[in-house]
PDB file of C-alpha atoms in Angstrom:
ATOM      1  CA  SER A   1     -38.673 -48.449-106.551  1.00 83.00           C
ATOM      2  CA  ASN A   2     -37.189 -47.732-103.166  1.00 92.00           C
ATOM      3  CA  PRO A   3     -37.993 -44.151-102.130  1.00 95.00           C
ATOM      4  CA  LYS A   4     -36.851 -44.799 -98.550  1.00 96.00           C
ATOM      5  CA  GLY A   5     -33.570 -46.225 -99.776  1.00 96.00           C
ATOM      6  CA  LEU A   6     -31.411 -49.333 -99.880  1.00 97.00           C
ATOM      7  CA  TRP A   7     -28.386 -50.004 -97.711  1.00 97.00           C
ATOM      8  CA  ARG A   8     -26.052 -51.855-100.063  1.00 97.00           C
ATOM      9  CA  ARG A   9     -22.512 -53.152-100.263  1.00 96.00           C
ATOM     10  CA  VAL A  10     -20.169 -54.433-102.930  1.00 96.00           C
ATOM     11  CA  THR A  11     -16.672 -55.889-102.928  1.00 94.00           C
ATOM     12  CA  MET A  12     -13.888 -53.601-104.067  1.00 94.00           C
ATOM     13  CA  THR A  13     -13.037 -56.023-106.864  1.00 96.00           C
ATOM     14  CA  SER A  14     -16.597 -55.955-108.188  1.00 98.00           C
ATOM     15  CA  TYR A  15     -16.876 -52.180-107.738  1.00 97.00           C
ATOM     16  CA  LYS A  16     -13.981 -51.656-110.151  1.00 97.00           C
ATOM     17  CA  THR A  17     -15.808 -53.518-112.914  1.00 97.00           C
ATOM     18  CA  SER A  18     -18.243 -52.003-115.415  1.00 97.00           C
ATOM     19  CA  ASP A  19     -21.142 -53.910-113.839  1.00 97.00           C
ATOM     20  CA  PRO A  20     -20.724 -54.083-110.023  1.00 97.00           C
ATOM     21  CA  GLU A  21     -22.682 -56.792-108.184  1.00 97.00           C
ATOM     22  CA  TRP A  22     -24.402 -54.941-105.363  1.00 97.00           C
ATOM     23  CA  GLU A  23     -25.809 -56.824-102.378  1.00 97.00           C
ATOM     24  CA  THR A  24     -28.798 -55.350-100.561  1.00 97.00           C
ATOM     25  CA  VAL A  25     -28.075 -55.371 -96.840  1.00 98.00           C
ATOM     26  CA  LEU A  26     -31.271 -53.614 -95.711  1.00 98.00           C
ATOM     27  CA  ASP A  27     -34.310 -52.510 -97.701  1.00 97.00           C
ATOM     28  CA  LEU A  28     -35.874 -49.580 -95.822  1.00 97.00           C
ATOM     29  CA  ASP A  29     -39.140 -49.784 -97.762  1.00 97.00           C
ATOM     30  CA  ASP A  30     -39.498 -53.477 -96.992  1.00 97.00           C
ATOM     31  CA  LEU A  31     -38.717 -52.869 -93.295  1.00 97.00           C
ATOM     32  CA  ALA A  32     -41.250 -50.024 -93.126  1.00 97.00           C
ATOM     33  CA  SER A  33     -43.894 -52.243 -94.705  1.00 96.00           C
ATOM     34  CA  LYS A  34     -43.236 -55.194 -92.378  1.00 97.00           C
ATOM     35  CA  GLU A  35     -43.233 -53.092 -89.207  1.00 97.00           C
ATOM     36  CA  ASP A  36     -45.878 -50.593 -90.358  1.00 97.00           C
ATOM     37  CA  ILE A  37     -43.598 -47.670 -89.425  1.00 97.00           C
ATOM     38  CA  SER A  38     -42.430 -44.997 -91.842  1.00 97.00           C
ATOM     39  CA  TRP A  39     -38.748 -45.508 -91.100  1.00 97.00           C
ATOM     40  CA  VAL A  40     -36.243 -42.877 -92.232  1.00 97.00           C
ATOM     41  CA  TRP A  41     -32.535 -43.690 -92.387  1.00 97.00           C
ATOM     42  CA  LYS A  42     -30.467 -41.608 -89.950  1.00 97.00           C
ATOM     43  CA  GLY A  43     -27.106 -43.295 -90.330  1.00 97.00           C
ATOM     44  CA  SER A  44     -24.949 -46.169 -89.118  1.00 98.00           C
ATOM     45  CA  ARG A  45     -21.938 -46.604 -86.822  1.00 97.00           C
ATOM     46  CA  PRO A  46     -19.961 -49.752 -87.610  1.00 97.00           C
ATOM     47  CA  LEU A  47     -17.996 -51.734 -85.047  1.00 98.00           C
ATOM     48  CA  PRO A  48     -14.369 -50.970 -85.991  1.00 97.00           C
ATOM     49  CA  ARG A  49     -12.563 -54.059 -87.246  1.00 96.00           C
ATOM     50  CA  ALA A  50      -9.520 -53.406 -85.055  1.00 95.00           C
ATOM     51  CA  ARG A  51     -11.748 -53.710 -81.966  1.00 96.00           C
ATOM     52  CA  ASP A  52     -13.709 -56.757 -83.100  1.00 96.00           C
ATOM     53  CA  PRO A  53     -12.345 -60.234 -82.285  1.00 95.00           C
ATOM     54  CA  MET A  54     -14.905 -61.689 -84.723  1.00 94.00           C
ATOM     55  CA  SER A  55     -13.657 -59.672 -87.703  1.00 95.00           C
ATOM     56  CA  GLU A  56     -11.573 -62.514 -89.147  1.00 90.00           C
ATOM     57  CA  ASP A  57      -8.242 -60.768 -88.594  1.00 89.00           C
ATOM     58  CA  GLY A  58      -9.672 -57.388 -89.479  1.00 87.00           C
ATOM     59  CA  THR A  59     -10.948 -58.408 -92.906  1.00 89.00           C
ATOM     60  CA  ARG A  60     -14.638 -57.625 -92.399  1.00 93.00           C
ATOM     61  CA  VAL A  61     -17.072 -55.510 -90.410  1.00 96.00           C
ATOM     62  CA  THR A  62     -19.504 -57.728 -88.498  1.00 97.00           C
ATOM     63  CA  ARG A  63     -21.795 -55.372 -86.567  1.00 98.00           C
ATOM     64  CA  ALA A  64     -23.216 -51.850 -86.810  1.00 98.00           C
ATOM     65  CA  LEU A  65     -25.493 -49.559 -84.823  1.00 98.00           C
ATOM     66  CA  LEU A  66     -28.325 -48.252 -86.995  1.00 98.00           C
ATOM     67  CA  SER A  67     -30.241 -45.049 -86.302  1.00 98.00           C
ATOM     68  CA  LEU A  68     -33.800 -45.057 -87.625  1.00 98.00           C
ATOM     69  CA  SER A  69     -36.408 -42.353 -87.075  1.00 97.00           C
ATOM     70  CA  ARG A  70     -40.174 -42.417 -87.378  1.00 96.00           C
ATOM     71  CA  GLY A  71     -41.082 -40.198 -90.296  1.00 95.00           C
ATOM     72  CA  GLY A  72     -37.844 -38.215 -90.126  1.00 94.00           C
ATOM     73  CA  ALA A  73     -38.098 -37.058 -86.500  1.00 94.00           C
ATOM     74  CA  ASP A  74     -34.976 -35.793 -84.710  1.00 93.00           C
ATOM     75  CA  ALA A  75     -35.235 -38.594 -82.161  1.00 95.00           C
ATOM     76  CA  ILE A  76     -34.072 -42.035 -83.309  1.00 97.00           C
ATOM     77  CA  HIS A  77     -34.483 -45.708 -82.497  1.00 97.00           C
ATOM     78  CA  LEU A  78     -31.119 -47.426 -81.975  1.00 98.00           C
ATOM     79  CA  ARG A  79     -30.860 -51.013 -83.223  1.00 98.00           C
ATOM     80  CA  GLU A  80     -27.837 -53.272 -83.626  1.00 98.00           C
ATOM     81  CA  PHE A  81     -27.435 -54.972 -86.997  1.00 98.00           C
ATOM     82  CA  ASP A  82     -25.543 -58.168 -87.826  1.00 97.00           C
ATOM     83  CA  LEU A  83     -23.657 -57.728 -91.097  1.00 97.00           C
ATOM     84  CA  LEU A  84     -22.968 -61.458 -91.381  1.00 95.00           C
ATOM     85  CA  THR A  85     -26.644 -62.449 -91.416  1.00 96.00           C
ATOM     86  CA  ASN A  86     -28.090 -59.110 -92.639  1.00 97.00           C
ATOM     87  CA  GLU A  87     -30.547 -59.107 -89.761  1.00 97.00           C
ATOM     88  CA  PHE A  88     -31.139 -57.040 -86.641  1.00 98.00           C
ATOM     89  CA  VAL A  89     -29.741 -58.537 -83.439  1.00 96.00           C
ATOM     90  CA  PRO A  90     -32.799 -59.001 -81.194  1.00 89.00           C
ATOM     91  CA  SER A  91     -32.835 -57.976 -77.540  1.00 87.00           C
ATOM     92  CA  LYS A  92     -33.294 -61.620 -76.502  1.00 89.00           C
ATOM     93  CA  ASP A  93     -29.886 -62.329 -78.057  1.00 92.00           C
ATOM     94  CA  ASN A  94     -28.379 -59.398 -76.150  1.00 95.00           C
ATOM     95  CA  GLY A  95     -28.481 -57.042 -79.119  1.00 97.00           C
ATOM     96  CA  PHE A  96     -28.139 -53.350 -78.321  1.00 97.00           C
ATOM     97  CA  VAL A  97     -31.602 -51.784 -78.717  1.00 97.00           C
ATOM     98  CA  LEU A  98     -32.880 -48.435 -77.394  1.00 97.00           C
ATOM     99  CA  PRO A  99     -36.290 -46.785 -77.808  1.00 96.00           C
ATOM    100  CA  GLU A 100     -36.944 -43.414 -79.417  1.00 96.00           C
ATOM    101  CA  ALA A 101     -34.804 -40.584 -78.049  1.00 96.00           C
ATOM    102  CA  LYS A 102     -32.078 -38.152 -79.101  1.00 95.00           C
ATOM    103  CA  THR A 103     -29.546 -40.917 -78.611  1.00 97.00           C
ATOM    104  CA  ARG A 104     -25.828 -40.860 -79.364  1.00 96.00           C
ATOM    105  CA  ALA A 105     -23.986 -44.158 -79.191  1.00 98.00           C
ATOM    106  CA  SER A 106     -20.775 -45.742 -80.408  1.00 98.00           C
ATOM    107  CA  TYR A 107     -18.886 -48.958 -79.831  1.00 98.00           C
ATOM    108  CA  LYS A 108     -16.144 -48.917 -77.232  1.00 98.00           C
ATOM    109  CA  SER A 109     -15.561 -52.590 -78.011  1.00 98.00           C
ATOM    110  CA  ARG A 110     -17.707 -55.395 -79.387  1.00 97.00           C
ATOM    111  CA  ASP A 111     -19.598 -55.814 -76.109  1.00 97.00           C
ATOM    112  CA  VAL A 112     -19.454 -52.285 -74.691  1.00 98.00           C
ATOM    113  CA  LEU A 113     -21.184 -49.106 -75.873  1.00 98.00           C
ATOM    114  CA  LEU A 114     -20.730 -45.474 -74.899  1.00 98.00           C
ATOM    115  CA  VAL A 115     -24.279 -44.106 -74.807  1.00 98.00           C
ATOM    116  CA  GLY A 116     -25.911 -40.751 -74.226  1.00 98.00           C
ATOM    117  CA  SER A 117     -29.712 -40.681 -74.260  1.00 97.00           C
ATOM    118  CA  ASP A 118     -32.863 -39.758 -72.384  1.00 96.00           C
ATOM    119  CA  PHE A 119     -32.753 -41.888 -69.244  1.00 95.00           C
ATOM    120  CA  GLY A 120     -35.219 -39.801 -67.281  1.00 94.00           C
ATOM    121  CA  PRO A 121     -35.122 -36.550 -65.277  1.00 95.00           C
ATOM    122  CA  GLY A 122     -31.744 -34.825 -65.227  1.00 95.00           C
ATOM    123  CA  THR A 123     -30.192 -36.818 -68.081  1.00 96.00           C
ATOM    124  CA  LEU A 124     -30.825 -34.224 -70.818  1.00 97.00           C
ATOM    125  CA  THR A 125     -29.486 -30.705 -71.208  1.00 97.00           C
ATOM    126  CA  ASP A 126     -31.730 -27.680 -71.469  1.00 97.00           C
ATOM    127  CA  SER A 127     -31.294 -28.040 -75.252  1.00 96.00           C
ATOM    128  CA  GLY A 128     -32.776 -31.554 -75.136  1.00 95.00           C
ATOM    129  CA  TYR A 129     -29.567 -33.488 -75.870  1.00 96.00           C
ATOM    130  CA  PRO A 130     -27.699 -36.027 -73.699  1.00 97.00           C
ATOM    131  CA  ARG A 131     -26.168 -34.576 -70.515  1.00 98.00           C
ATOM    132  CA  THR A 132     -24.622 -37.876 -69.398  1.00 98.00           C
ATOM    133  CA  VAL A 133     -22.683 -40.719 -70.987  1.00 98.00           C
ATOM    134  CA  ARG A 134     -23.080 -44.287 -69.808  1.00 98.00           C
ATOM    135  CA  GLU A 135     -20.938 -47.350 -70.416  1.00 98.00           C
ATOM    136  CA  TRP A 136     -23.353 -50.110 -71.397  1.00 98.00           C
ATOM    137  CA  VAL A 137     -22.143 -53.734 -71.307  1.00 98.00           C
ATOM    138  CA  ARG A 138     -23.868 -56.276 -73.536  1.00 97.00           C
ATOM    139  CA  GLY A 139     -26.376 -58.453 -71.708  1.00 96.00           C
ATOM    140  CA  THR A 140     -27.029 -55.930 -68.928  1.00 96.00           C
ATOM    141  CA  ASP A 141     -29.917 -53.521 -68.369  1.00 95.00           C
ATOM    142  CA  ILE A 142     -29.226 -50.010 -69.650  1.00 96.00           C
ATOM    143  CA  LYS A 143     -30.682 -48.698 -66.370  1.00 94.00           C
ATOM    144  CA  ASP A 144     -27.763 -50.334 -64.564  1.00 96.00           C
ATOM    145  CA  ALA A 145     -25.129 -48.900 -66.927  1.00 97.00           C
ATOM    146  CA  LYS A 146     -22.522 -46.808 -65.127  1.00 97.00           C
ATOM    147  CA  VAL A 147     -22.494 -43.042 -65.731  1.00 98.00           C
ATOM    148  CA  VAL A 148     -18.894 -42.315 -66.750  1.00 98.00           C
ATOM    149  CA  PHE A 149     -19.196 -38.659 -67.774  1.00 98.00           C
ATOM    150  CA  GLU A 150     -21.617 -35.798 -67.329  1.00 97.00           C
ATOM    151  CA  GLY A 151     -21.926 -32.127 -68.162  1.00 98.00           C
ATOM    152  CA  GLU A 152     -24.065 -29.236 -67.023  1.00 98.00           C
ATOM    153  CA  ALA A 153     -27.738 -28.701 -67.831  1.00 98.00           C
ATOM    154  CA  THR A 154     -26.720 -25.467 -69.585  1.00 98.00           C
ATOM    155  CA  ASP A 155     -24.419 -27.325 -72.026  1.00 98.00           C
ATOM    156  CA  VAL A 156     -25.715 -28.090 -75.506  1.00 97.00           C
ATOM    157  CA  SER A 157     -24.651 -31.736 -75.122  1.00 97.00           C
ATOM    158  CA  VAL A 158     -21.894 -34.085 -73.974  1.00 98.00           C
ATOM    159  CA  SER A 159     -20.195 -36.925 -75.813  1.00 97.00           C
ATOM    160  CA  ALA A 160     -17.585 -39.631 -75.406  1.00 98.00           C
ATOM    161  CA  TYR A 161     -15.858 -41.767 -78.030  1.00 98.00           C
ATOM    162  CA  ILE A 162     -12.795 -43.837 -78.863  1.00 98.00           C
ATOM    163  CA  ASP A 163     -10.267 -42.668 -81.450  1.00 98.00           C
ATOM    164  CA  ASP A 164      -8.126 -45.693 -82.280  1.00 97.00           C
ATOM    165  CA  GLN A 165      -4.983 -44.508 -84.089  1.00 97.00           C
ATOM    166  CA  ARG A 166      -2.982 -47.744 -83.964  1.00 96.00           C
ATOM    167  CA  HIS A 167      -3.216 -48.046 -87.757  1.00 92.00           C
ATOM    168  CA  HIS A 168      -1.128 -44.854 -87.957  1.00 93.00           C
ATOM    169  CA  ASP A 169       1.345 -45.985 -85.275  1.00 93.00           C
ATOM    170  CA  GLY A 170      -0.419 -43.969 -82.606  1.00 96.00           C
ATOM    171  CA  PRO A 171      -2.193 -44.972 -79.385  1.00 97.00           C
ATOM    172  CA  ILE A 172      -5.879 -45.454 -78.559  1.00 98.00           C
ATOM    173  CA  TYR A 173      -7.380 -42.164 -77.387  1.00 98.00           C
ATOM    174  CA  GLU A 174     -10.473 -41.994 -75.193  1.00 98.00           C
ATOM    175  CA  VAL A 175     -12.136 -38.622 -75.638  1.00 98.00           C
ATOM    176  CA  ARG A 176     -14.839 -36.855 -73.647  1.00 98.00           C
ATOM    177  CA  SER A 177     -16.278 -33.456 -74.457  1.00 98.00           C
ATOM    178  CA  ARG A 178     -18.791 -30.892 -73.308  1.00 98.00           C
ATOM    179  CA  SER A 179     -20.320 -28.693 -76.008  1.00 98.00           C
ATOM    180  CA  LEU A 180     -20.784 -25.445 -74.099  1.00 98.00           C
ATOM    181  CA  THR A 181     -22.379 -23.793 -77.144  1.00 97.00           C
ATOM    182  CA  PHE A 182     -22.600 -24.767 -80.815  1.00 95.00           C
ATOM    183  CA  TYR A 183     -19.122 -23.256 -81.384  1.00 96.00           C
ATOM    184  CA  THR A 184     -17.323 -23.815 -78.069  1.00 98.00           C
ATOM    185  CA  SER A 185     -16.295 -27.034 -76.326  1.00 98.00           C
ATOM    186  CA  LYS A 186     -14.078 -28.450 -73.615  1.00 98.00           C
ATOM    187  CA  TYR A 187     -12.194 -31.721 -74.115  1.00 98.00           C
ATOM    188  CA  TRP A 188     -10.733 -34.358 -71.815  1.00 98.00           C
ATOM    189  CA  VAL A 189      -8.467 -37.070 -73.248  1.00 98.00           C
ATOM    190  CA  ARG A 190      -6.451 -40.058 -72.101  1.00 98.00           C
ATOM    191  CA  THR A 191      -4.542 -42.840 -73.856  1.00 98.00           C
ATOM    192  CA  ILE A 192      -5.521 -46.422 -73.071  1.00 98.00           C
ATOM    193  CA  GLN A 193      -4.691 -50.029 -73.911  1.00 97.00           C
ATOM    194  CA  TYR A 194      -6.977 -52.318 -75.893  1.00 97.00           C
ATOM    195  CA  GLU A 195      -7.893 -54.205 -72.698  1.00 97.00           C
ATOM    196  CA  HIS A 196      -9.349 -51.008 -71.220  1.00 98.00           C
ATOM    197  CA  LEU A 197     -12.007 -51.054 -73.946  1.00 98.00           C
ATOM    198  CA  LEU A 198     -13.444 -54.322 -72.678  1.00 97.00           C
ATOM    199  CA  ALA A 199     -16.125 -54.953 -70.066  1.00 96.00           C
ATOM    200  CA  PRO A 200     -14.824 -54.635 -66.482  1.00 93.00           C
ATOM    201  CA  ASP A 201     -15.283 -58.375 -65.830  1.00 94.00           C
ATOM    202  CA  ASP A 202     -13.694 -59.520 -69.099  1.00 96.00           C
ATOM    203  CA  PRO A 203     -10.947 -62.101 -68.382  1.00 96.00           C
ATOM    204  CA  LEU A 204      -8.545 -60.196 -70.656  1.00 96.00           C
ATOM    205  CA  ARG A 205      -8.591 -57.279 -68.186  1.00 95.00           C
ATOM    206  CA  GLU A 206      -7.269 -59.420 -65.348  1.00 95.00           C
ATOM    207  CA  GLY A 207      -3.921 -58.097 -64.152  1.00 95.00           C
ATOM    208  CA  VAL A 208      -4.069 -55.040 -66.436  1.00 96.00           C
ATOM    209  CA  GLU A 209      -3.220 -51.766 -64.707  1.00 95.00           C
ATOM    210  CA  GLN A 210      -5.834 -49.040 -64.449  1.00 93.00           C
ATOM    211  CA  PRO A 211      -5.834 -46.591 -67.388  1.00 94.00           C
ATOM    212  CA  ASN A 212      -4.284 -43.143 -67.246  1.00 93.00           C
ATOM    213  CA  LYS A 213      -6.416 -40.370 -65.824  1.00 96.00           C
ATOM    214  CA  PHE A 214      -8.139 -37.944 -68.166  1.00 98.00           C
ATOM    215  CA  GLU A 215      -6.384 -34.664 -68.878  1.00 97.00           C
ATOM    216  CA  GLU A 216      -8.240 -31.511 -69.904  1.00 98.00           C
ATOM    217  CA  VAL A 217      -6.915 -30.352 -73.267  1.00 98.00           C
ATOM    218  CA  ASP A 218      -5.277 -26.938 -72.853  1.00 97.00           C
ATOM    219  CA  VAL A 219      -6.751 -25.150 -75.876  1.00 97.00           C
ATOM    220  CA  GLN A 220      -9.149 -22.236 -76.144  1.00 97.00           C
ATOM    221  CA  ILE A 221     -12.786 -23.272 -76.060  1.00 98.00           C
ATOM    222  CA  ASP A 222     -13.577 -22.272 -79.663  1.00 98.00           C
ATOM    223  CA  ALA A 223     -10.897 -24.594 -81.066  1.00 98.00           C
ATOM    224  CA  ASP A 224     -11.623 -28.084 -82.412  1.00 98.00           C
ATOM    225  CA  ILE A 225      -9.290 -31.035 -81.868  1.00 98.00           C
ATOM    226  CA  ASP A 226      -8.763 -34.377 -83.570  1.00 98.00           C
ATOM    227  CA  PHE A 227      -6.058 -37.046 -83.726  1.00 98.00           C
ATOM    228  CA  VAL A 228      -3.944 -38.628 -86.453  1.00 97.00           C
ATOM    229  CA  GLY A 229      -1.355 -41.114 -85.253  1.00 95.00           C
ATOM    230  CA  LYS A 230       0.683 -39.554 -82.437  1.00 96.00           C
ATOM    231  CA  TRP A 231      -0.454 -36.048 -83.377  1.00 97.00           C
ATOM    232  CA  MET A 232      -3.215 -33.828 -82.050  1.00 98.00           C
ATOM    233  CA  LEU A 233      -4.741 -31.578 -84.722  1.00 98.00           C
ATOM    234  CA  ILE A 234      -6.026 -28.172 -83.612  1.00 98.00           C
ATOM    235  CA  SER A 235      -8.354 -26.104 -85.804  1.00 98.00           C
ATOM    236  CA  LEU A 236      -8.575 -22.453 -84.759  1.00 98.00           C
ATOM    237  CA  ARG A 237     -11.647 -20.206 -84.918  1.00 97.00           C
ATOM    238  CA  SER A 238      -9.780 -17.299 -83.317  1.00 98.00           C
ATOM    239  CA  ASP A 239      -6.159 -16.199 -82.935  1.00 98.00           C
ATOM    240  CA  TRP A 240      -4.250 -18.269 -80.355  1.00 97.00           C
ATOM    241  CA  GLU A 241      -1.081 -17.579 -78.405  1.00 96.00           C
ATOM    242  CA  PRO A 242      -0.247 -20.838 -76.559  1.00 95.00           C
ATOM    243  CA  THR A 243       2.657 -19.267 -74.691  1.00 92.00           C
ATOM    244  CA  PRO A 244       2.196 -15.687 -73.409  1.00 90.00           C
ATOM    245  CA  GLY A 245       4.483 -13.453 -75.432  1.00 91.00           C
ATOM    246  CA  GLY A 246       5.232 -16.287 -77.852  1.00 92.00           C
ATOM    247  CA  LYS A 247       4.115 -17.006 -81.403  1.00 94.00           C
ATOM    248  CA  GLN A 248       0.500 -16.286 -82.252  1.00 96.00           C
ATOM    249  CA  TYR A 249      -1.360 -18.608 -84.618  1.00 97.00           C
ATOM    250  CA  LYS A 250      -3.988 -17.058 -86.880  1.00 97.00           C
ATOM    251  CA  LYS A 251      -7.663 -17.881 -86.733  1.00 97.00           C
ATOM    252  CA  GLY A 252      -8.535 -20.268 -89.562  1.00 97.00           C
ATOM    253  CA  SER A 253      -5.232 -22.126 -89.149  1.00 98.00           C
ATOM    254  CA  LEU A 254      -4.786 -25.874 -88.803  1.00 98.00           C
ATOM    255  CA  ILE A 255      -1.838 -26.813 -86.608  1.00 97.00           C
ATOM    256  CA  TYR A 256      -0.603 -30.043 -85.060  1.00 97.00           C
ATOM    257  CA  VAL A 257       1.344 -31.027 -81.973  1.00 97.00           C
ATOM    258  CA  ASP A 258       2.618 -34.175 -80.268  1.00 97.00           C
ATOM    259  CA  ALA A 259      -0.453 -35.352 -78.359  1.00 97.00           C
ATOM    260  CA  GLU A 260       1.406 -36.941 -75.445  1.00 96.00           C
ATOM    261  CA  THR A 261       3.410 -33.766 -74.842  1.00 96.00           C
ATOM    262  CA  MET A 262       0.284 -31.631 -75.053  1.00 97.00           C
ATOM    263  CA  LEU A 263      -1.646 -33.805 -72.609  1.00 96.00           C
ATOM    264  CA  ASN A 264       1.211 -34.103 -70.115  1.00 95.00           C
ATOM    265  CA  ASN A 265       2.683 -30.606 -70.245  1.00 95.00           C
ATOM    266  CA  GLY A 266      -0.082 -28.336 -71.514  1.00 95.00           C
ATOM    267  CA  SER A 267      -0.009 -25.812 -74.330  1.00 95.00           C
ATOM    268  CA  GLU A 268       3.057 -23.914 -73.114  1.00 93.00           C
ATOM    269  CA  GLY A 269       5.270 -27.012 -73.133  1.00 86.00           C
ATOM    270  CA  ALA A 270       4.475 -28.139 -76.683  1.00 93.00           C
ATOM    271  CA  GLU A 271       6.057 -27.602 -80.101  1.00 94.00           C
ATOM    272  CA  TYR A 272       3.557 -26.687 -82.827  1.00 96.00           C
ATOM    273  CA  HIS A 273       3.668 -27.310 -86.566  1.00 96.00           C
ATOM    274  CA  ILE A 274       1.559 -25.416 -89.102  1.00 96.00           C
ATOM    275  CA  LEU A 275      -0.338 -27.449 -91.679  1.00 96.00           C
ATOM    276  CA  PHE A 276      -2.272 -24.490 -93.012  1.00 97.00           C
ATOM    277  CA  GLU A 277      -2.434 -20.755 -92.376  1.00 97.00           C
ATOM    278  CA  PRO A 278      -5.081 -18.681 -94.203  1.00 97.00           C
ATOM    279  CA  THR A 279      -4.361 -15.739 -96.500  1.00 96.00           C
ATOM    280  CA  GLU A 280      -6.575 -13.103 -98.087  1.00 95.00           C
ATOM    281  CA  ARG A 281      -7.254 -15.561-100.919  1.00 96.00           C
ATOM    282  CA  SER A 282      -7.291 -18.934 -99.168  1.00 97.00           C
ATOM    283  CA  ALA A 283      -9.245 -20.663 -96.400  1.00 97.00           C
ATOM    284  CA  TYR A 284      -9.205 -24.063 -94.747  1.00 96.00           C
ATOM    285  CA  GLU A 285     -12.142 -26.376 -95.490  1.00 97.00           C
ATOM    286  CA  THR A 286     -11.541 -29.899 -94.190  1.00 97.00           C
ATOM    287  CA  TYR A 287      -9.188 -32.875 -94.357  1.00 97.00           C
ATOM    288  CA  SER A 288      -9.262 -36.626 -94.815  1.00 96.00           C
ATOM    289  CA  VAL A 289      -6.781 -39.367 -93.978  1.00 96.00           C
ATOM    290  CA  THR A 290      -5.865 -42.456 -95.994  1.00 93.00           C
ATOM    291  CA  LYS A 291      -3.386 -45.218 -95.250  1.00 89.00           C
ATOM    292  CA  ASN A 292      -0.468 -43.211 -96.627  1.00 89.00           C
ATOM    293  CA  TYR A 293      -1.652 -39.619 -97.008  1.00 94.00           C
ATOM    294  CA  PHE A 294      -3.123 -36.723 -95.090  1.00 96.00           C
ATOM    295  CA  ILE A 295      -5.237 -34.780 -97.605  1.00 97.00           C
ATOM    296  CA  LEU A 296      -5.910 -31.136 -96.802  1.00 97.00           C
ATOM    297  CA  SER A 297      -8.776 -29.443 -98.643  1.00 97.00           C
ATOM    298  CA  ILE A 298      -8.712 -25.659 -98.961  1.00 97.00           C
ATOM    299  CA  ILE A 299     -10.355 -22.910-100.991  1.00 97.00           C
ATOM    300  CA  GLU A 300      -7.930 -20.749-102.966  1.00 97.00           C
ATOM    301  CA  ASN A 301      -9.137 -17.998-105.293  1.00 96.00           C
ATOM    302  CA  VAL A 302     -12.682 -19.391-104.975  1.00 95.00           C
ATOM    303  CA  LYS A 303     -11.527 -22.812-106.224  1.00 97.00           C
ATOM    304  CA  SER A 304     -11.122 -26.078-104.327  1.00 97.00           C
ATOM    305  CA  LYS A 305      -7.576 -27.323-103.905  1.00 97.00           C
ATOM    306  CA  HIS A 306      -6.234 -30.506-102.315  1.00 97.00           C
ATOM    307  CA  LEU A 307      -2.806 -30.691-100.671  1.00 96.00           C
ATOM    308  CA  PHE A 308      -1.261 -34.118-100.049  1.00 96.00           C
ATOM    309  CA  PHE A 309       1.001 -34.733 -97.045  1.00 96.00           C
ATOM    310  CA  LYS A 310       2.899 -37.913 -96.172  1.00 94.00           C
ATOM    311  CA  PHE A 311       3.920 -39.201 -92.753  1.00 89.00           C
ATOM    312  CA  ASP A 312       7.722 -38.897 -92.689  1.00 87.00           C
ATOM    313  CA  LYS A 313       8.888 -41.831 -90.584  1.00 84.00           C
ATOM    314  CA  GLU A 314      12.487 -40.577 -90.790  1.00 83.00           C
ATOM    315  CA  ASP A 315      11.488 -37.268 -89.160  1.00 85.00           C
ATOM    316  CA  ASP A 316       9.437 -38.406 -86.148  1.00 85.00           C
ATOM    317  CA  GLY A 317       6.356 -39.075 -88.272  1.00 85.00           C
ATOM    318  CA  LYS A 318       5.827 -35.407 -89.145  1.00 90.00           C
ATOM    319  CA  LEU A 319       3.503 -34.475 -91.985  1.00 92.00           C
ATOM    320  CA  VAL A 320       5.515 -33.468 -95.050  1.00 92.00           C
ATOM    321  CA  PHE A 321       4.041 -31.802 -98.125  1.00 85.00           C
TER     322      PHE A 321
END
């Protein structure tokens, strides 16, 4: 038995059969036994195929960042895993490894991480979460990693990540945020080229212009934002009137707007489209995105309902029900 769990994978072809052939990638019980640590799985962050030159033309995921905690603690150990060999990448081979802390990390590119962690006095918020974000280049000491973003000690936490929307004919967004409270945040966003994801001394960056500057997103602080293709999605927790005296959007609504226009001109210079507006009998839950569809999940008359939208390429890529 495997009470701590197995990390497994299977090909899509095999998965569709009556008897899928699963491959064990990592056995948590075996790892705990070998290292004499009661490891608890806390999740994985794969290196996106579109940002991995070793992905064999985007056909496979080759690396992942694993979060493991001792006995289920909030703090985690960060360890890079090679999905070609099914082994951890050791520090001596320039694998990304960080000791126990409330760490948040994601790949910017194959050899660059965006990392928030406990790096000593002043690097955590009063809530005990990362106050700074560093850009860590493979093969360098994390202590030398450049601080690229920071918040206030009174924030809950800060974060930074890449939202690559090229697969939906959009740009690459670089996003930074400060969580002021658990329900309020401020966001800064810019669009970048692939070369800007690479280490500063990477030969592919030679001759490439500096990226755009970050723009603060002009939304109220209790709104959440996300991106799909060229669009910025805005989820509202309270009523919002982007233009004084103009249309007011209800709390609980999900709306979308051209991201470039929003970032360049602010909320008053943008045209908004409603994906969902709540009623007395309906409420927004969440959404997911596939290659061809935007799937909106709502509750209507206490029952789940899924609405399917397509990207209409003949109408500027708008979402059409």
